[in-house]
Amino acid sequence: GAGVSQSPSNKVTEKGKDVELRCDPISGHTALYWYRQRLGQGLEFLIYFQGNSAPDKSGLPSDRFSAERTGESVSTLTIQRTQQEDSAVYLCASSLKVREGTQYFGPGTRLTVL
Amino acid sequence: GQSLEQPSEVTAVEGAIVQINCTYQTSGFYGLSWYQQHDGGAPTFLSYNALDGLEETGRFSSFLSRSDSYGYLLLQELQMKDSASYFCAYTSGTYKYIFGTGTRLKVLA
């Protein structure tokens, strides 16, 4: 594809519900990253994939957060039993390979937990 | 620990030159990147330094000194559209990216 796409662009959910966020990276990019950005703050690393494996999950805030990637393409970030503090923009980025200086970001999913 | 420090805000006038500094503390360092983010938008890549020295890309230049754990982004001929947040980020030994807290640049007419 032309760029990284994410869906949905906006998600409003009730506290306690599960949500799934989707990321379609640029075709051929083996590295995929998830970040969280709270309003007015920097990017918080969550997890990255090299191919379909996730060597570093250290950024996931709690066991309510999980992510997977299939076919070296689409990735989903799942948040179970959402809490109000999960409200943020979730950004996905891809790069040709890990340790690349350049990451291409998607437009993000704005999650609001009521 | 792993951290990056940037000034929180910088103000400059149109046509001027501005430098945004970034100092970092990390074990395992592969390179320093710079990203621009307009309000409500996604970060976009500006520049990357894997080696010491200056990288120039149009009006933007980035510098890295690994021995000083320091880098900066230089923006020349400032334009109103350059008003945005600027983030430095490094690639760590475990291949994850660590982003700074960002510098909000305000360009005044």
mmCIF file of C-alpha atoms in Angstrom:
data_model
loop_
_atom_site.group_PDB
_atom_site.id
_atom_site.type_symbol
_atom_site.label_atom_id
_atom_site.label_comp_id
_atom_site.label_asym_id
_atom_site.label_seq_id
_atom_site.Cartn_x
_atom_site.Cartn_y
_atom_site.Cartn_z
ATOM 1 C CA GLY A 1 0.000 0.000 0.000
ATOM 2 C CA ALA A 2 0.927 3.655 -0.209
ATOM 3 C CA GLY A 3 1.379 4.073 3.498
ATOM 4 C CA VAL A 4 0.602 2.676 6.926
ATOM 5 C CA SER A 5 -3.113 2.502 7.621
ATOM 6 C CA GLN A 6 -4.910 2.016 10.914
ATOM 7 C CA SER A 7 -8.473 1.276 11.812
ATOM 8 C CA PRO A 8 -10.678 2.432 13.300
ATOM 9 C CA SER A 9 -9.623 6.067 13.270
ATOM 10 C CA ASN A 10 -11.722 6.710 16.365
ATOM 11 C CA LYS A 11 -13.077 4.328 18.959
ATOM 12 C CA VAL A 12 -15.280 5.177 21.887
ATOM 13 C CA THR A 13 -15.909 2.370 24.322
ATOM 14 C CA GLU A 14 -17.216 1.798 27.798
ATOM 15 C CA LYS A 15 -14.966 0.932 30.684
ATOM 16 C CA GLY A 16 -14.536 -2.820 30.961
ATOM 17 C CA LYS A 17 -15.071 -3.592 27.279
ATOM 18 C CA ASP A 18 -12.418 -5.132 25.032
ATOM 19 C CA VAL A 19 -11.132 -3.293 21.959
ATOM 20 C CA GLU A 20 -9.118 -4.342 18.932
ATOM 21 C CA LEU A 21 -7.003 -1.900 16.978
ATOM 22 C CA ARG A 22 -5.689 -2.791 13.543
ATOM 23 C CA CYS A 23 -2.555 -1.776 11.663
ATOM 24 C CA ASP A 24 -1.687 -2.424 8.020
ATOM 25 C CA PRO A 25 2.009 -1.671 7.471
ATOM 26 C CA ILE A 26 3.693 -0.746 4.231
ATOM 27 C CA SER A 27 4.060 -3.829 2.068
ATOM 28 C CA GLY A 28 7.450 -5.448 2.504
ATOM 29 C CA HIS A 29 8.241 -3.800 5.827
ATOM 30 C CA THR A 30 9.354 -6.497 8.234
ATOM 31 C CA ALA A 31 9.425 -4.326 11.359
ATOM 32 C CA LEU A 32 6.238 -3.040 12.968
ATOM 33 C CA TYR A 33 5.906 -0.915 16.098
ATOM 34 C CA TRP A 34 3.058 0.117 18.371
ATOM 35 C CA TYR A 35 3.140 3.310 20.442
ATOM 36 C CA ARG A 36 0.750 5.091 22.765
ATOM 37 C CA GLN A 37 0.540 8.875 22.903
ATOM 38 C CA ARG A 38 -1.437 10.626 25.578
ATOM 39 C CA LEU A 39 -2.600 14.172 24.931
ATOM 40 C CA GLY A 40 0.299 16.590 24.825
ATOM 41 C CA GLN A 41 2.853 13.932 25.619
ATOM 42 C CA GLY A 42 5.534 11.986 23.824
ATOM 43 C CA LEU A 43 5.362 8.557 22.277
ATOM 44 C CA GLU A 44 5.420 5.607 24.635
ATOM 45 C CA PHE A 45 6.821 2.410 23.127
ATOM 46 C CA LEU A 46 4.536 -0.595 23.559
ATOM 47 C CA ILE A 47 5.826 -3.462 21.423
ATOM 48 C CA TYR A 48 7.607 -4.228 18.186
ATOM 49 C CA PHE A 49 7.498 -7.100 15.728
ATOM 50 C CA GLN A 50 10.274 -8.470 13.616
ATOM 51 C CA GLY A 51 8.365 -10.483 11.070
ATOM 52 C CA ASN A 52 5.683 -12.264 13.060
ATOM 53 C CA SER A 53 7.608 -12.518 16.303
ATOM 54 C CA ALA A 54 7.677 -9.967 19.105
ATOM 55 C CA PRO A 55 11.164 -9.996 20.675
ATOM 56 C CA ASP A 56 10.408 -7.095 23.004
ATOM 57 C CA LYS A 57 7.088 -6.786 24.798
ATOM 58 C CA SER A 58 8.511 -4.811 27.671
ATOM 59 C CA GLY A 59 6.518 -1.704 26.882
ATOM 60 C CA LEU A 60 3.093 -3.270 27.268
ATOM 61 C CA PRO A 61 1.571 -1.505 30.307
ATOM 62 C CA SER A 62 -0.210 -4.519 31.759
ATOM 63 C CA ASP A 63 -1.381 -8.014 30.940
ATOM 64 C CA ARG A 64 -4.593 -6.476 29.597
ATOM 65 C CA PHE A 65 -2.602 -5.464 26.524
ATOM 66 C CA SER A 66 -1.610 -7.962 23.860
ATOM 67 C CA ALA A 67 -0.621 -7.811 20.205
ATOM 68 C CA GLU A 68 -0.139 -10.175 17.356
ATOM 69 C CA ARG A 69 0.991 -10.046 13.784
ATOM 70 C CA THR A 70 0.156 -12.524 11.066
ATOM 71 C CA GLY A 71 1.603 -13.111 7.628
ATOM 72 C CA GLU A 72 4.258 -10.449 8.222
ATOM 73 C CA SER A 73 1.603 -7.871 7.510
ATOM 74 C CA VAL A 74 -1.443 -6.940 9.554
ATOM 75 C CA SER A 75 -1.087 -6.458 13.284
ATOM 76 C CA THR A 76 -3.761 -6.127 15.936
ATOM 77 C CA LEU A 77 -3.394 -4.566 19.360
ATOM 78 C CA THR A 78 -5.988 -5.826 21.831
ATOM 79 C CA ILE A 79 -6.854 -4.116 25.074
ATOM 80 C CA GLN A 80 -9.010 -6.167 27.411
ATOM 81 C CA ARG A 81 -11.215 -4.734 30.146
ATOM 82 C CA THR A 82 -10.429 -1.181 29.113
ATOM 83 C CA GLN A 83 -9.848 1.470 31.758
ATOM 84 C CA GLN A 84 -10.163 5.224 31.492
ATOM 85 C CA GLU A 85 -6.380 5.607 31.669
ATOM 86 C CA ASP A 86 -6.167 3.654 28.404
ATOM 87 C CA SER A 87 -7.619 6.668 26.586
ATOM 88 C CA ALA A 88 -4.957 7.853 24.164
ATOM 89 C CA VAL A 89 -3.940 7.804 20.517
ATOM 90 C CA TYR A 90 -2.433 4.475 19.517
ATOM 91 C CA LEU A 91 0.089 4.812 16.717
ATOM 92 C CA CYS A 92 1.496 2.109 14.527
ATOM 93 C CA ALA A 93 4.699 2.461 12.517
ATOM 94 C CA SER A 94 6.593 0.226 10.149
ATOM 95 C CA SER A 95 10.099 0.159 8.762
ATOM 96 C CA LEU A 96 11.916 -1.944 6.229
ATOM 97 C CA LYS A 97 13.811 -3.722 8.974
ATOM 98 C CA VAL A 98 14.582 -3.299 12.634
ATOM 99 C CA ARG A 99 17.247 -0.801 13.575
ATOM 100 C CA GLU A 100 16.222 1.348 10.608
ATOM 101 C CA GLY A 101 16.468 5.032 11.300
ATOM 102 C CA THR A 102 13.224 5.715 9.468
ATOM 103 C CA GLN A 103 9.802 4.725 10.667
ATOM 104 C CA TYR A 104 6.614 5.426 8.760
ATOM 105 C CA PHE A 105 3.654 6.168 10.980
ATOM 106 C CA GLY A 106 -0.009 5.522 10.455
ATOM 107 C CA PRO A 107 -2.626 8.161 11.305
ATOM 108 C CA GLY A 108 -3.385 6.538 14.639
ATOM 109 C CA THR A 109 -6.488 5.328 16.437
ATOM 110 C CA ARG A 110 -7.936 7.705 18.992
ATOM 111 C CA LEU A 111 -9.337 5.586 21.829
ATOM 112 C CA THR A 112 -11.712 7.095 24.335
ATOM 113 C CA VAL A 113 -12.813 5.012 27.304
ATOM 114 C CA LEU A 114 -15.875 6.381 29.067
ATOM 115 C CA GLY B 1 18.371 3.919 32.430
ATOM 116 C CA GLN B 2 17.183 5.027 29.042
ATOM 117 C CA SER B 3 16.051 8.599 28.512
ATOM 118 C CA LEU B 4 16.214 11.585 26.201
ATOM 119 C CA GLU B 5 15.978 15.233 27.169
ATOM 120 C CA GLN B 6 14.716 18.022 24.971
ATOM 121 C CA PRO B 7 13.578 21.570 25.724
ATOM 122 C CA SER B 8 9.816 21.665 26.122
ATOM 123 C CA GLU B 9 9.262 24.749 23.990
ATOM 124 C CA VAL B 10 11.153 26.975 21.557
ATOM 125 C CA THR B 11 9.915 30.177 19.921
ATOM 126 C CA ALA B 12 11.424 31.847 16.862
ATOM 127 C CA VAL B 13 10.396 34.248 14.112
ATOM 128 C CA GLU B 14 9.774 33.464 10.488
ATOM 129 C CA GLY B 15 12.974 33.343 8.455
ATOM 130 C CA ALA B 16 15.175 32.672 11.465
ATOM 131 C CA ILE B 17 17.314 29.641 12.319
ATOM 132 C CA VAL B 18 16.471 27.502 15.343
ATOM 133 C CA GLN B 19 18.333 24.640 17.021
ATOM 134 C CA ILE B 20 16.593 21.968 19.070
ATOM 135 C CA ASN B 21 18.927 20.020 21.329
ATOM 136 C CA CYS B 22 18.621 16.443 22.488
ATOM 137 C CA THR B 23 20.732 14.671 25.069
ATOM 138 C CA TYR B 24 20.352 11.004 25.752
ATOM 139 C CA GLN B 25 21.323 8.371 28.226
ATOM 140 C CA THR B 26 21.318 4.766 27.156
ATOM 141 C CA SER B 27 23.197 1.538 26.985
ATOM 142 C CA GLY B 28 23.350 0.277 23.430
ATOM 143 C CA PHE B 29 22.861 3.007 20.895
ATOM 144 C CA TYR B 30 22.479 2.674 17.141
ATOM 145 C CA GLY B 31 21.333 6.038 15.929
ATOM 146 C CA LEU B 32 19.335 9.199 16.558
ATOM 147 C CA SER B 33 16.247 10.109 14.558
ATOM 148 C CA TRP B 34 14.144 13.232 14.394
ATOM 149 C CA TYR B 35 10.405 13.408 13.767
ATOM 150 C CA GLN B 36 7.954 16.246 13.235
ATOM 151 C CA GLN B 37 4.381 16.075 14.457
ATOM 152 C CA HIS B 38 1.717 18.655 13.763
ATOM 153 C CA ASP B 39 -1.212 18.886 16.172
ATOM 154 C CA GLY B 40 -3.614 16.039 15.485
ATOM 155 C CA GLY B 41 -1.261 14.431 12.985
ATOM 156 C CA ALA B 42 1.088 11.479 12.935
ATOM 157 C CA PRO B 43 4.861 11.829 13.351
ATOM 158 C CA THR B 44 6.786 12.156 10.103
ATOM 159 C CA PHE B 45 10.444 11.326 9.677
ATOM 160 C CA LEU B 46 12.882 14.209 9.223
ATOM 161 C CA SER B 47 16.434 12.980 9.658
ATOM 162 C CA TYR B 48 18.640 10.204 10.997
ATOM 163 C CA ASN B 49 22.232 10.083 12.247
ATOM 164 C CA ALA B 50 23.982 6.774 12.726
ATOM 165 C CA LEU B 51 27.447 8.328 12.752
ATOM 166 C CA ASP B 52 28.904 11.492 14.220
ATOM 167 C CA GLY B 53 28.548 14.611 12.143
ATOM 168 C CA LEU B 54 26.013 16.621 10.242
ATOM 169 C CA GLU B 55 23.285 15.332 7.952
ATOM 170 C CA GLU B 56 21.603 17.892 5.726
ATOM 171 C CA THR B 57 18.185 17.523 4.119
ATOM 172 C CA GLY B 58 16.961 20.741 2.571
ATOM 173 C CA ARG B 59 16.156 23.276 5.289
ATOM 174 C CA PHE B 60 16.681 20.684 8.004
ATOM 175 C CA SER B 61 20.000 19.440 9.332
ATOM 176 C CA SER B 62 20.757 17.067 12.161
ATOM 177 C CA PHE B 63 23.943 16.608 14.119
ATOM 178 C CA LEU B 64 25.180 13.817 16.342
ATOM 179 C CA SER B 65 28.078 13.487 18.773
ATOM 180 C CA ARG B 66 28.141 9.986 20.189
ATOM 181 C CA SER B 67 30.955 10.799 22.601
ATOM 182 C CA ASP B 68 28.838 13.581 24.130
ATOM 183 C CA SER B 69 25.528 11.654 23.878
ATOM 184 C CA TYR B 70 24.153 14.734 22.206
ATOM 185 C CA GLY B 71 22.430 15.708 19.027
ATOM 186 C CA TYR B 72 20.494 18.602 17.593
ATOM 187 C CA LEU B 73 18.078 19.456 14.836
ATOM 188 C CA LEU B 74 18.696 22.681 12.961
ATOM 189 C CA LEU B 75 15.864 24.320 11.083
ATOM 190 C CA GLN B 76 16.747 27.131 8.692
ATOM 191 C CA GLU B 77 14.601 29.747 6.956
ATOM 192 C CA LEU B 78 11.756 29.055 9.347
ATOM 193 C CA GLN B 79 8.260 29.069 7.937
ATOM 194 C CA MET B 80 4.932 29.257 9.715
ATOM 195 C CA LYS B 81 4.216 25.669 8.700
ATOM 196 C CA ASP B 82 7.215 24.550 10.760
ATOM 197 C CA SER B 83 5.197 25.209 13.920
ATOM 198 C CA ALA B 84 4.888 21.698 15.325
ATOM 199 C CA SER B 85 6.332 19.355 17.915
ATOM 200 C CA TYR B 86 9.728 17.829 17.228
ATOM 201 C CA PHE B 87 10.855 14.562 18.757
ATOM 202 C CA CYS B 88 14.265 12.982 18.922
ATOM 203 C CA ALA B 89 14.381 9.206 19.224
ATOM 204 C CA TYR B 90 17.113 6.654 19.475
ATOM 205 C CA THR B 91 17.301 3.044 18.522
ATOM 206 C CA SER B 92 18.370 0.968 21.458
ATOM 207 C CA GLY B 93 20.346 -2.213 21.622
ATOM 208 C CA THR B 94 17.126 -4.204 21.799
ATOM 209 C CA TYR B 95 15.932 -2.500 18.579
ATOM 210 C CA LYS B 96 13.085 -0.638 20.196
ATOM 211 C CA TYR B 97 12.772 3.087 19.729
ATOM 212 C CA ILE B 98 12.803 5.454 22.679
ATOM 213 C CA PHE B 99 11.270 8.872 22.017
ATOM 214 C CA GLY B 100 11.981 12.111 23.819
ATOM 215 C CA THR B 101 9.163 14.137 25.339
ATOM 216 C CA GLY B 102 9.154 16.520 22.393
ATOM 217 C CA THR B 103 9.850 20.183 21.759
ATOM 218 C CA ARG B 104 6.994 22.435 20.725
ATOM 219 C CA LEU B 105 8.223 24.967 18.181
ATOM 220 C CA LYS B 106 6.258 28.170 17.728
ATOM 221 C CA VAL B 107 7.076 30.248 14.675
ATOM 222 C CA LEU B 108 5.968 33.863 14.905
ATOM 223 C CA ALA B 109 5.232 36.102 11.939
#
